[in-house]
Amino acid sequence: MQILDGNLVSQATRDELKIKVAQRVAEGKKVPHLAAILVGTNGASETYVGSKVRTCEEIGFKSTLIRLEESISEFKLLGVIEELNNDPDIDGILVQLPLPKHISDEKVINTIDASKDVDGFHPVSVGKMVQGLPTFIPATPHGVMLMLAHYKIDTKGKHAVVIGRSNIVGRPMSILLSAGTNPGNCTVTICHSHTKNLKELCLQADIIVAALGKPEFVTADMVKEGAIIIDVGITRVEDPTKKRGYSIKGDVKFDEVAPKASYITPVPGGVGPMTIAALMKNTFHACSEKN
Ligand code: GUN
């Protein structure tokens, strides 16, 4: 069994970007600039956005964090996005999800200029991804693909079972794994809350991507010997033994699944850091495409 070390691969990706940014600076070219919008004070979102902004600084990108009140109107938020669309210094825009209930995710995503859509959530980006055209790939599935590529894991012809069909992870993951690329070329089954024979399907999987957001959902009895396990879950679970009051759990029961797996991502330190690295790659491309 080999651990897929997201911290290590993410660091390698960030180091590469750091060099590329330094080259751009030396050539007098524009430095990539990411704008992140955080609405409200959701604890997990604060952590993720904080981490994205810190990583920008580490690599040498510019970043702007725009914090908005939970009560902001949808109209005002769309106005802020329009301003960023029209600002030539901003290369990438991300609006951290989830948004408060009175704001439509769809309207927000559709308002972001597709050329600055570093999250890859805009319908133009999704459409291009489905057609296999160059575009922004959503950061988490993009990060998983970078990880598979880094470890030179042969995915061709393998049966991948993706648990979860969210627009952020499960659905794009299923498209990328089934694409005629390397990594890719998998036969993909996408499972969700209405899937009847989930355990049987998982037992047939050479690769399981768990992205349903239910802590320790995937247990050893659902996993074939030698399977590759990608755990996308990051749920905060109350834990009075921890100073911060919670611990982070993945969607896979790591201790019992790991001995059966050929490769497995830990939580934390697996897919999470790769998500940030992929977002940084997208931001770099947004900038270098235009400048
Ligand atoms: N919320 C959870 N994951 C993501 C992500 O990748 N991007 C944004 N914008 N919000 C998220």
Coordinates of C-alpha atoms and ligand atoms in Angstrom, one line a residue:
M1 CA 0.0 0.0 0.0
Q2 CA 1.3 3.4 -0.9
I3 CA 0.1 6.7 0.6
L4 CA -0.6 9.4 -2.1
D5 CA 1.0 12.4 -0.4
G6 CA -1.0 15.5 -1.3
N7 CA 1.3 17.8 0.7
L8 CA 4.3 16.6 -1.3
V9 CA 2.7 16.8 -4.8
S10 CA 1.1 20.1 -4.0
Q11 CA 4.5 21.5 -2.8
A12 CA 6.1 20.3 -6.1
T13 CA 3.4 22.0 -8.1
R14 CA 3.6 25.2 -6.1
D15 CA 7.4 25.2 -6.4
E16 CA 7.1 24.9 -10.2
L17 CA 4.7 27.8 -10.3
K18 CA 6.9 29.9 -8.0
I19 CA 9.7 29.5 -10.6
K20 CA 7.4 30.4 -13.5
V21 CA 6.1 33.5 -11.7
A22 CA 9.7 34.6 -11.0
Q23 CA 10.4 34.1 -14.7
R24 CA 7.5 36.3 -15.6
V25 CA 8.7 39.0 -13.2
A26 CA 12.2 38.9 -14.7
E27 CA 10.7 39.3 -18.1
G28 CA 8.6 42.3 -16.9
K29 CA 5.4 40.5 -17.5
K30 CA 2.2 40.7 -15.4
V31 CA 2.0 38.8 -12.0
P32 CA -1.1 36.6 -11.7
H33 CA -3.8 38.1 -9.5
L34 CA -6.5 36.1 -7.8
A35 CA -9.6 37.7 -6.3
A36 CA -11.5 35.7 -3.7
I37 CA -15.0 36.6 -2.5
L38 CA -16.1 35.3 0.9
V39 CA -19.7 35.9 1.9
G40 CA -20.5 35.5 5.6
T41 CA -18.4 33.8 8.2
N42 CA -18.7 30.0 7.6
G43 CA -15.8 28.5 9.5
A44 CA -14.7 25.9 6.9
S45 CA -15.0 28.5 4.1
E46 CA -12.8 30.9 6.1
T47 CA -10.2 28.2 6.4
Y48 CA -10.2 27.3 2.7
V49 CA -10.2 30.9 1.5
G50 CA -7.4 31.8 4.0
S51 CA -5.4 28.9 2.7
K52 CA -5.9 30.0 -0.9
V53 CA -4.8 33.6 -0.2
R54 CA -1.7 32.4 1.8
T55 CA -0.7 30.1 -1.1
C56 CA -0.9 33.0 -3.5
E57 CA 1.5 34.9 -1.3
E58 CA 3.9 31.9 -1.1
I59 CA 4.0 31.5 -4.9
G60 CA 4.3 35.2 -5.6
F61 CA 0.8 35.8 -7.0
K62 CA -1.1 38.9 -6.0
S63 CA -4.4 38.2 -4.2
T64 CA -7.4 40.3 -3.1
L65 CA -9.8 38.9 -0.5
I66 CA -13.2 40.6 -0.6
R67 CA -15.2 39.8 2.6
L68 CA -18.9 40.6 2.3
E69 CA -21.7 40.5 5.0
E70 CA -23.9 37.4 5.1
S71 CA -26.8 39.7 4.5
I72 CA -25.5 41.3 1.2
S73 CA -28.1 41.3 -1.5
E74 CA -27.6 39.1 -4.6
F75 CA -27.7 42.3 -6.7
K76 CA -24.8 43.9 -4.8
L77 CA -22.8 40.7 -5.0
L78 CA -23.3 40.5 -8.8
G79 CA -22.1 44.1 -8.9
V80 CA -18.9 43.3 -7.1
I81 CA -18.3 40.4 -9.6
E82 CA -18.9 42.8 -12.5
E83 CA -16.3 45.2 -11.2
L84 CA -13.8 42.4 -10.9
N85 CA -14.7 41.2 -14.5
N86 CA -13.9 44.7 -15.7
D87 CA -10.7 45.1 -13.8
P88 CA -7.8 44.2 -16.1
D89 CA -5.4 43.6 -13.2
I90 CA -7.6 40.7 -11.9
D91 CA -6.9 37.4 -13.7
G92 CA -9.0 34.9 -11.7
I93 CA -12.2 35.3 -9.7
L94 CA -13.5 32.8 -7.2
V95 CA -16.6 33.1 -5.1
Q96 CA -16.4 30.6 -2.2
L97 CA -19.3 28.2 -1.9
P98 CA -21.7 27.6 -0.2
L99 CA -23.4 31.0 -0.5
P100 CA -26.3 32.2 1.8
K101 CA -29.7 30.7 0.8
H102 CA -31.0 34.1 -0.5
I103 CA -28.3 34.1 -3.2
S104 CA -28.4 32.0 -6.3
D105 CA -25.2 30.0 -7.0
E106 CA -26.2 29.8 -10.6
K107 CA -26.6 33.5 -11.1
V108 CA -23.3 34.2 -9.3
I109 CA -21.4 31.6 -11.4
N110 CA -22.9 32.8 -14.6
T111 CA -21.9 36.4 -13.9
I112 CA -18.2 35.5 -13.6
D113 CA -16.4 36.3 -16.9
A114 CA -15.6 32.8 -18.3
S115 CA -12.0 33.9 -19.0
K116 CA -11.5 34.5 -15.2
D117 CA -13.4 31.4 -14.1
V118 CA -10.5 29.7 -12.3
D119 CA -13.0 27.5 -10.4
G120 CA -14.2 26.0 -13.7
F121 CA -17.8 26.2 -12.6
H122 CA -19.1 28.5 -15.4
P123 CA -21.2 26.7 -18.1
V124 CA -18.7 27.7 -20.8
S125 CA -15.9 26.0 -18.8
V126 CA -18.0 22.9 -18.1
G127 CA -19.1 22.6 -21.7
K128 CA -15.5 22.8 -22.9
M129 CA -14.4 20.3 -20.3
V130 CA -17.0 17.8 -21.5
Q131 CA -15.8 18.3 -25.1
G132 CA -12.2 17.8 -24.0
L133 CA -11.2 21.3 -25.0
P134 CA -8.6 23.3 -23.1
T135 CA -10.3 25.2 -20.3
F136 CA -10.4 25.7 -16.5
I137 CA -10.9 22.3 -14.7
P138 CA -12.6 22.5 -11.3
A139 CA -9.8 22.5 -8.7
T140 CA -10.6 19.4 -6.7
P141 CA -11.0 16.9 -9.6
H142 CA -8.1 18.7 -11.4
G143 CA -6.0 18.1 -8.2
V144 CA -6.9 14.4 -8.2
M145 CA -5.8 14.1 -11.9
L146 CA -2.5 15.8 -11.1
M147 CA -1.9 13.4 -8.2
L148 CA -2.6 10.3 -10.4
A149 CA -0.3 11.8 -13.0
H150 CA 2.5 12.5 -10.4
Y151 CA 2.5 8.9 -9.1
K152 CA 2.2 7.6 -12.7
I153 CA -0.8 5.5 -11.8
D154 CA -2.1 3.6 -14.8
T155 CA -5.8 4.2 -15.0
K156 CA -6.4 3.0 -18.6
G157 CA -9.2 0.5 -18.9
K158 CA -9.8 0.6 -15.1
H159 CA -13.3 0.7 -13.6
A160 CA -13.7 3.8 -11.5
V161 CA -16.6 4.3 -9.2
V162 CA -17.2 7.9 -8.3
I163 CA -19.5 8.3 -5.2
G164 CA -21.2 11.7 -5.4
R165 CA -22.5 13.7 -8.3
S166 CA -21.8 17.3 -7.2
N167 CA -20.9 20.0 -9.8
I168 CA -17.8 20.7 -7.8
V169 CA -16.4 17.2 -7.6
G170 CA -18.3 14.1 -8.5
R171 CA -19.6 15.0 -11.9
P172 CA -16.4 16.7 -13.3
M173 CA -14.4 13.8 -11.8
S174 CA -16.5 11.3 -13.8
I175 CA -15.9 13.2 -17.0
L176 CA -12.2 13.6 -16.5
L177 CA -11.7 9.9 -15.6
S178 CA -13.6 8.8 -18.7
A179 CA -11.8 11.2 -21.1
G180 CA -9.4 9.8 -23.6
T181 CA -6.4 11.2 -21.8
N182 CA -3.7 10.0 -19.5
P183 CA -4.7 9.7 -16.7
G184 CA -8.2 8.9 -17.9
N185 CA -9.6 6.2 -20.2
C186 CA -11.5 4.7 -17.3
T187 CA -14.9 3.0 -17.4
V188 CA -16.8 5.2 -14.9
T189 CA -19.8 4.4 -12.8
I190 CA -21.2 7.5 -11.0
C191 CA -23.1 6.7 -7.8
H192 CA -25.4 8.9 -5.7
S193 CA -28.1 8.8 -3.0
H194 CA -30.5 6.8 -5.2
T195 CA -28.0 4.1 -6.3
K196 CA -29.3 0.7 -5.2
N197 CA -26.4 -1.6 -5.2
L198 CA -23.6 0.7 -4.1
K199 CA -21.6 -1.9 -2.1
E200 CA -21.6 -4.3 -5.1
L201 CA -20.5 -1.6 -7.5
C202 CA -17.7 -0.5 -5.1
L203 CA -16.5 -4.1 -4.8
Q204 CA -16.1 -4.1 -8.7
A205 CA -14.1 -0.9 -8.6
D206 CA -10.4 -0.6 -9.4
I207 CA -10.6 3.0 -8.4
I208 CA -13.0 4.5 -5.8
V209 CA -13.4 8.3 -5.6
A210 CA -15.4 9.0 -2.5
A211 CA -16.9 12.5 -2.7
L212 CA -20.2 12.4 -0.9
G213 CA -19.3 14.3 2.3
K214 CA -20.3 11.5 4.7
P215 CA -17.5 10.8 7.2
E216 CA -16.0 7.2 7.1
F217 CA -18.8 6.1 4.7
V218 CA -16.5 3.7 2.7
T219 CA -15.6 0.7 4.8
A220 CA -13.3 -2.3 4.1
D221 CA -16.1 -4.6 3.2
M222 CA -16.9 -2.3 0.2
V223 CA -13.4 -2.4 -1.2
K224 CA -11.7 -4.9 -3.5
E225 CA -8.1 -6.0 -2.7
G226 CA -5.6 -3.7 -4.5
A227 CA -8.1 -0.9 -5.3
I228 CA -6.9 2.7 -5.6
I229 CA -8.8 4.9 -3.0
I230 CA -9.2 8.7 -3.5
D231 CA -10.9 10.3 -0.5
V232 CA -12.3 13.7 -1.2
G233 CA -14.2 14.1 2.0
I234 CA -13.3 16.8 4.5
T235 CA -16.0 17.0 7.2
R236 CA -15.5 18.7 10.6
V237 CA -16.7 16.2 13.3
E238 CA -17.1 17.3 16.9
D239 CA -14.2 16.1 19.0
P240 CA -13.8 17.3 22.6
T241 CA -10.3 15.8 22.8
K242 CA -9.1 18.4 20.3
K243 CA -8.3 22.0 21.3
R244 CA -10.3 23.4 18.4
G245 CA -13.3 21.2 19.3
Y246 CA -13.4 19.2 16.1
S247 CA -11.4 16.8 14.0
I248 CA -11.4 16.4 10.2
K249 CA -12.7 13.2 8.8
G250 CA -12.6 11.8 5.2
D251 CA -15.3 9.8 3.5
V252 CA -13.2 6.6 3.9
K253 CA -12.6 4.6 7.0
F254 CA -8.9 4.9 6.5
D255 CA -7.5 2.5 9.1
E256 CA -9.5 -0.5 7.8
V257 CA -9.5 0.4 4.1
A258 CA -5.7 1.3 3.8
P259 CA -4.4 -2.3 4.2
K260 CA -6.6 -3.5 1.3
A261 CA -5.7 -0.6 -1.0
S262 CA -2.8 -0.4 -3.5
Y263 CA -2.8 3.5 -3.2
I264 CA -4.8 5.7 -0.8
T265 CA -5.1 9.4 -0.1
P266 CA -5.1 10.3 3.6
V267 CA -7.3 13.0 5.2
P268 CA -5.9 15.5 5.9
G269 CA -2.9 15.7 3.6
G270 CA -4.3 14.0 0.5
V271 CA -6.7 15.7 -1.9
G272 CA -7.1 18.9 0.1
P273 CA -3.7 20.4 -0.7
M274 CA -4.0 19.3 -4.3
T275 CA -7.2 21.4 -4.7
I276 CA -5.2 24.5 -3.8
A277 CA -2.3 23.6 -6.1
A278 CA -4.8 23.1 -9.0
L279 CA -6.5 26.4 -8.3
M280 CA -3.1 28.1 -8.5
K281 CA -2.3 26.4 -11.8
N282 CA -5.7 27.6 -13.2
T283 CA -4.9 31.2 -12.0
F284 CA -1.5 31.1 -13.6
H285 CA -3.1 30.0 -16.9
A286 CA -5.8 32.7 -16.7
C287 CA -3.0 35.3 -16.5
S288 CA -0.6 33.8 -19.1
E289 CA -3.4 33.3 -21.6
K290 CA -4.1 37.1 -21.7
N291 CA -0.7 38.5 -20.9
Ligands
GUN1 N1 -16.5 25.2 -1.9 C1 -16.1 23.9 -1.8 N2 -15.2 23.7 -2.8 C2 -15.1 24.8 -3.5 C3 -14.3 25.2 -4.6 O1 -13.5 24.4 -5.2 N3 -14.4 26.4 -5.0 C4 -15.3 27.3 -4.5 N4 -15.4 28.5 -5.0 N5 -16.0 27.0 -3.4 C5 -15.9 25.7 -2.9

